[in-house]
């Protein structure tokens, strides 16, 4: 079963991931259907790896606010 989350986007986190070349849609797509779960080494927050429908392999870090809502923290493309 795929996880379901509501994403709390702010101008700051949206701009931050855009600076890494990732869209909101790509972030949400990978968090909802991750290839692999992980933990961010720098923050200890939950993270996922996955491939977008556009073929990017990205790493997404988020902060769970409750059972359904997450705050996107960062994302970047993995070589």
PDB file of C-alpha atoms in Angstrom:
ATOM      1  CA  UNK A   1       0.000   0.000   0.000  1.00  0.00           C
ATOM      2  CA  UNK A   2       1.309   3.437  -0.915  1.00  0.00           C
ATOM      3  CA  UNK A   3       1.616   5.946   1.928  1.00  0.00           C
ATOM      4  CA  UNK A   4      -0.742   8.894   1.827  1.00  0.00           C
ATOM      5  CA  UNK A   5       0.377  12.310   2.998  1.00  0.00           C
ATOM      6  CA  UNK A   6      -0.723  15.911   2.796  1.00  0.00           C
ATOM      7  CA  UNK A   7       2.246  18.159   2.042  1.00  0.00           C
ATOM      8  CA  UNK A   8       2.705  21.481   3.835  1.00  0.00           C
ATOM      9  CA  UNK A   9       4.365  23.659   1.194  1.00  0.00           C
ATOM     10  CA  UNK A  10       5.686  27.091   2.112  1.00  0.00           C
ATOM     11  CA  UNK A  11       7.346  29.637  -0.177  1.00  0.00           C
ATOM     12  CA  UNK A  12      10.632  28.797   1.582  1.00  0.00           C
ATOM     13  CA  UNK A  13      10.638  25.020   1.185  1.00  0.00           C
ATOM     14  CA  UNK A  14       9.236  25.224  -2.347  1.00  0.00           C
ATOM     15  CA  UNK A  15      12.037  27.618  -3.340  1.00  0.00           C
ATOM     16  CA  UNK A  16      14.648  25.488  -1.559  1.00  0.00           C
ATOM     17  CA  UNK A  17      13.848  22.327  -3.514  1.00  0.00           C
ATOM     18  CA  UNK A  18      13.468  24.345  -6.735  1.00  0.00           C
ATOM     19  CA  UNK A  19      17.054  25.547  -6.234  1.00  0.00           C
ATOM     20  CA  UNK A  20      18.016  21.859  -6.367  1.00  0.00           C
ATOM     21  CA  UNK A  21      16.092  21.422  -9.637  1.00  0.00           C
ATOM     22  CA  UNK A  22      13.207  19.469  -8.092  1.00  0.00           C
ATOM     23  CA  UNK A  23       9.520  20.344  -8.502  1.00  0.00           C
ATOM     24  CA  UNK A  24       6.780  19.983  -5.887  1.00  0.00           C
ATOM     25  CA  UNK A  25       5.195  17.332  -8.098  1.00  0.00           C
ATOM     26  CA  UNK A  26       8.416  15.298  -8.290  1.00  0.00           C
ATOM     27  CA  UNK A  27       8.881  15.503  -4.514  1.00  0.00           C
ATOM     28  CA  UNK A  28       5.317  14.373  -3.808  1.00  0.00           C
ATOM     29  CA  UNK A  29       5.499  11.594  -6.406  1.00  0.00           C
ATOM     30  CA  UNK A  30       8.590  10.031  -4.803  1.00  0.00           C
ATOM     31  CA  UNK A  31       7.445  10.444  -1.181  1.00  0.00           C
ATOM     32  CA  UNK A  32       4.095   8.805  -2.047  1.00  0.00           C
ATOM     33  CA  UNK A  33       5.705   5.957  -3.989  1.00  0.00           C
ATOM     34  CA  UNK A  34       9.275   5.542  -2.702  1.00  0.00           C
ATOM     35  CA  UNK A  35      11.752   3.063  -4.070  1.00  0.00           C
ATOM     36  CA  UNK A  36      13.626   2.950  -0.766  1.00  0.00           C
ATOM     37  CA  UNK A  37      13.212   4.457   2.704  1.00  0.00           C
ATOM     38  CA  UNK A  38      16.118   5.994   4.593  1.00  0.00           C
ATOM     39  CA  UNK A  39      17.029   8.496   7.298  1.00  0.00           C
ATOM     40  CA  UNK A  40      18.810  11.747   6.549  1.00  0.00           C
ATOM     41  CA  UNK A  41      22.319  11.549   7.999  1.00  0.00           C
ATOM     42  CA  UNK A  42      22.474  15.301   8.595  1.00  0.00           C
ATOM     43  CA  UNK A  43      19.063  15.815  10.250  1.00  0.00           C
ATOM     44  CA  UNK A  44      17.875  12.369  11.375  1.00  0.00           C
ATOM     45  CA  UNK A  45      14.577  13.019   9.586  1.00  0.00           C
ATOM     46  CA  UNK A  46      12.790  10.443   7.414  1.00  0.00           C
ATOM     47  CA  UNK A  47      13.908  10.344   3.802  1.00  0.00           C
ATOM     48  CA  UNK A  48      13.131   8.391   0.653  1.00  0.00           C
ATOM     49  CA  UNK A  49      14.854   7.621  -2.631  1.00  0.00           C
ATOM     50  CA  UNK A  50      12.903   7.079  -5.806  1.00  0.00           C
ATOM     51  CA  UNK A  51      12.545   7.658  -9.511  1.00  0.00           C
ATOM     52  CA  UNK A  52      10.201  10.289 -10.891  1.00  0.00           C
ATOM     53  CA  UNK A  53       8.015   9.743 -13.938  1.00  0.00           C
ATOM     54  CA  UNK A  54      10.460  12.055 -15.754  1.00  0.00           C
ATOM     55  CA  UNK A  55      13.333   9.658 -15.031  1.00  0.00           C
ATOM     56  CA  UNK A  56      15.124  11.586 -12.286  1.00  0.00           C
ATOM     57  CA  UNK A  57      16.386   9.584  -9.289  1.00  0.00           C
ATOM     58  CA  UNK A  58      15.877  11.857  -6.294  1.00  0.00           C
ATOM     59  CA  UNK A  59      16.415  11.871  -2.527  1.00  0.00           C
ATOM     60  CA  UNK A  60      13.674  13.597  -0.494  1.00  0.00           C
ATOM     61  CA  UNK A  61      13.782  14.566   3.192  1.00  0.00           C
ATOM     62  CA  UNK A  62      10.645  15.497   5.101  1.00  0.00           C
ATOM     63  CA  UNK A  63       9.474  16.168   8.653  1.00  0.00           C
ATOM     64  CA  UNK A  64       6.314  14.335   9.770  1.00  0.00           C
ATOM     65  CA  UNK A  65       3.965  16.816  11.477  1.00  0.00           C
ATOM     66  CA  UNK A  66       1.329  14.188  12.293  1.00  0.00           C
ATOM     67  CA  UNK A  67       0.128  10.885  10.827  1.00  0.00           C
ATOM     68  CA  UNK A  68      -0.987  12.493   7.566  1.00  0.00           C
ATOM     69  CA  UNK A  69       0.884  15.770   7.134  1.00  0.00           C
ATOM     70  CA  UNK A  70       4.537  16.207   6.250  1.00  0.00           C
ATOM     71  CA  UNK A  71       6.718  19.278   5.843  1.00  0.00           C
ATOM     72  CA  UNK A  72       9.068  18.929   2.850  1.00  0.00           C
ATOM     73  CA  UNK A  73      12.615  19.797   3.982  1.00  0.00           C
ATOM     74  CA  UNK A  74      14.936  19.231   1.020  1.00  0.00           C
ATOM     75  CA  UNK A  75      15.409  17.168  -2.110  1.00  0.00           C
ATOM     76  CA  UNK A  76      18.125  16.652  -4.654  1.00  0.00           C
ATOM     77  CA  UNK A  77      18.953  14.518  -7.633  1.00  0.00           C
ATOM     78  CA  UNK A  78      21.196  11.528  -6.951  1.00  0.00           C
ATOM     79  CA  UNK A  79      23.787  10.576  -9.562  1.00  0.00           C
TER      80      UNK A  79
END
